[in-house]
Every structure is written in structure tokens, then in C-alpha cells.
């Protein structure tokens, strides 16, 4: 069965624009290159974006004979010109040229098994370099070449602009919105009513509208469906408001179901022919929508913006109504990522109770997955568990680029049945950071989400999880805070409220310093004077003052966190293991943002994970591409938890 995966991007080359598209047929990828030139086109594929080691294809139409020519080459250190491979693994399928353009169509296996110049093509994010020349290659060698790029891309996830020609579109934009100058990170929302339509239509695709020069400001856009009717009519002329503010109209909380999720670098998405996102379905249903734009404005400049989305729609209804399911880690401060880490993994759990309640008997079919992290994200994965056994990994990207968050179209649709578990994993690199990174919506914070495009549509909007608050604080030895019980702290974290709890008036009196020895583990020294480490940055943990145990009393929790030995590999590995294999508080929410079922706390299932997705290669064993994460199986049991706590807080408190 042939599955066409389309990728199209206009890439600013040195002398002309280049259009690259691809399709996949089994273990073969077909590339089509088109550029405004009568010379040659060269593209290089790699995982790191560097010329040395890149797999380079050069194609042209000979001016004398009119015949197509291709070369299979690779990049060499210290040279700008490509070197011809000893084995030619690209196959020329078509070549044509007119007065202005050249088009080259070729094929090659995902893995040629050629280790002397070819790169293994993968379904992860790859990097592309390119150049376009006005002349055919010279017979006796190359001139110095100036390459453009690198640019991240997926083999198969974006759209051809011509596929949208002739379709009606609806632009939802910010309309001269002026960014606030007192907030470096800001979420703006506005309500929209669909164009006047006499019957139900389907949204079949979208692309971003980012104002020139504002690509660094617009970090993310989410288009939500609003459940309700006449009460939204009054907001048609509303200029918009902060999304999570006390002055935001309370009716807007009914706009909870994501319909479109766009993030940095994405070129948009074209839905398959058999599914569509409903609009103008009837009074109060698929009629009102809310656009949320997340602006990242660290310089807090005064900027007027007109960015948004262009939605393409059709009156020719598809067979199925589709929707977006958001799954991942609920953005709160209990999601922590230590500094100076090569790789630190965080995990989210969508439990089988939620899917059993909300999915139809025949299940749902996932079409594509859009992963979302902030700048520290490096690897992402969506796992699929059924009756305690992991099935084929739904989607992953071991070479994730936070600056290119294009939804990944799956090679084959994946069926998720009621009672299945979904596990979202994000791996972060923080080598250049000196402070802890907390979870949250701001760009300086981190997030781990997967947005699943699926059909048939259900009433489920999100299935997320977080570390239970008491489990989180107990892991770090904390039993109680002044003036706040754990239930109140959890509410504050979930709301991410700007109102802070009052600080306890008694000043801190001591600081704890940890020493590590192989024989004794972690020991604590309480004799050194207190050093305030938290004045440079405030957050909710800075205002939580520890009451119990006495050894940590009168210190802020943030200061306590900063004193922990994050540079010790054993310590960070245990923290990672406990949070990823321990307890999860799960949330199963409907389209109107209300709970589909009460929030529950679950132990992570005892499951053995696999570490690979579908391979297109017959020589994968030779490739040796390694495992995804170091810690990827099993469940944190009580003995492991107690050993960890005892190792750090020995002689301080009894868990």
C-alpha cells in the first residue's frame, strides 16, 4: 500500500527559491526538487545540519542533450564542494526543464546500507542544506559553493500550497493587537464567529499568518472550539483579553477543545481526504471559536501585531469528523528539570480509566501527532500500552528541534481502544542552564505536550497528568508549610495564580549543604551560615516557607530545592526515576473544560517498554542507533523510594 506523505517548503536559496517535496512508498522515499534555474540543484540531508557528513544529491538537466543527470555525493570536512560517492544509490525517475525552471524527481531507500557516504533517512526531524546554481556542473570540478541552511524538516508532514488553491478560507488574526510592555511572556485570546454558512462545513487545512519580522514574537497559537450559543454573540466586537486573567469573561472557559495547534516553525497542515474539523454545524455548535496567541517578548518592546491563522474549509463534507486530543504534563511547578543535564526525561500518563470512559467501542484512529516543548526539549515520544503491554510506539522524534514543531503525519493510522494507556515523554538538555527549570506556560519554563489529530470525534478534550503534590514534596523531605496545607498548595499550582501566599515573618536561619561519598552516600552539614539563593528569581516555591521537618524549618522551598546536589548524577537519576515511575494525578476533561471523571492518583503501570518504532530499513541492526532513554522500563517500587529518601535525608526525618 502506497502512502503519500507530502512536504513542501519555500527555502530562501542563494539565487532562487527551492521547493522540496517527498512521498513514501514502503522502504523507499521519493524526492522532487524544483527551482527557478536552468542550472543544477543540490540538497544535503543530515541530522546535525553540517556540510561534512551530509548526504548530498545534485540534479540537473544537461543543456546540450536535454537529459536528466544526478550525482550521489557527500560533504567532506574543509571543502565546500561535494565529493562523489563510490556507489550511486539515488535513482532518477524524471527530469524536465523549461525556460525558467528545473524539476528533478529521484528515489532512494530510507537506508541504503552504504556506510561510505550515505545518511540513513529517518522519520525524526532532519536538517537540510541546499544551493541552487544558474549553471550545470562543470566537467572538471566544482567552483566554491555557498550553501544555505540548515533548516529542519520532516519527511512528510507539511502541505503543498497548490493543494489549497480554490478552497475558501477564513482568516482569524490579532487585528492590531499591541503587546504589553510589562510582561515578557503573554497569552492573548479573542472570540470569533464563523462566516455565514447555510450548512455544516469542514476545515480541511490551515497555515500560519505571522506578520513580517514577528516570527520570534509568536511562539504558539491554539484555536479552540467554544461550546455555547447566543452568550458568545456579544463578544464579536470584543478586542480580546489576557487568556488567564481575572478580567477575562468567564464564558470563555467554555472554549477548551483545541481544534488547531500551531507552534514555532510549523508551516501548517493539510488534513487527509477522509477527515475534517466541523464548523457552522448548527446554533451553538462549532459556531464560535477562540484564538489564543502566546507571545514571547523578552525585551518587552511595544509591538503591534496582526498574526493569526488562515483556515481552509469546504462544503464537501469528509467521511469523518475529527478532533484534537491534548495529552501530556499539566503545566505546573511540580514539573522540574535540573540544570546542567545532558538528558533528563519527564513523563505524563493518560490512564485507561479515562480512555475506557470516553472512547467508542471501536476506538479512535490517530492521524498525526504534534509535540510541544519549549527551548530545552530534545527528544519526544508517545507510547501506547494495552493490558500492561506496550504496543508499537505511536510517534517519536529523537532529533527534536524546538524551533520546528511541525505535526508529524503517521505512516499508518494507529487505533487506540477504550482501556488503553497513553504515555507522553519529553527529554530535555539543560547544559547551559544554572537554575532549575519549572513547568509552566512561560517560555522560560518548560512544557511537555502531544496534540493528537484523530477521528471519529469524541467529547474528550484533554487527558493529562502531574506529580501529586504531597508525593512531590515528600520526595524532597518536606512534610508541611506555614499557613498552607498540601490541598491548598495544589490548587494554587493548578491555577498558576499570580496571587502569592503570605511569607512567614520569621527569617531563615540556616542553609543545608550536601556532601557525597561513595561509602556514606549523601550527608548534610547544618553548621554553615544561611545564604539566600532565591532573590534573583521569584516563583510560587519562593513563598512556601517550610514548617516541618525542623531541619529545614523557616526556609523557602525554592531555596531548599536550589541547595540539593543536582550536579550529582546519582541524585538526578533517582529523582528522574521516582517521578517517572511513581505516582501520577490524572485529569480527564471534556470539551467544556469540566472533568469527565474525578481526578485520580495512580501508580505507574508495571510495563516493559520497547525502544524502537517501525523501521523502514533492512539493515537496521548494522546501524546501531541506540536506545531512546536510559530509564525506560519498570515501576518505582516502595523500596527504591525509601532507599532514595533515606540516602539523602538520613538522620533527619522518618518517611
XYZ file of C-alpha atoms in Angstrom, residues 29-30 417 558 643:
5
model
C 11.431 7.751 -0.325
C 10.700 9.749 -3.476
C -9.045 1.346 22.108
C 12.828 27.226 46.433
C 16.285 3.897 49.738
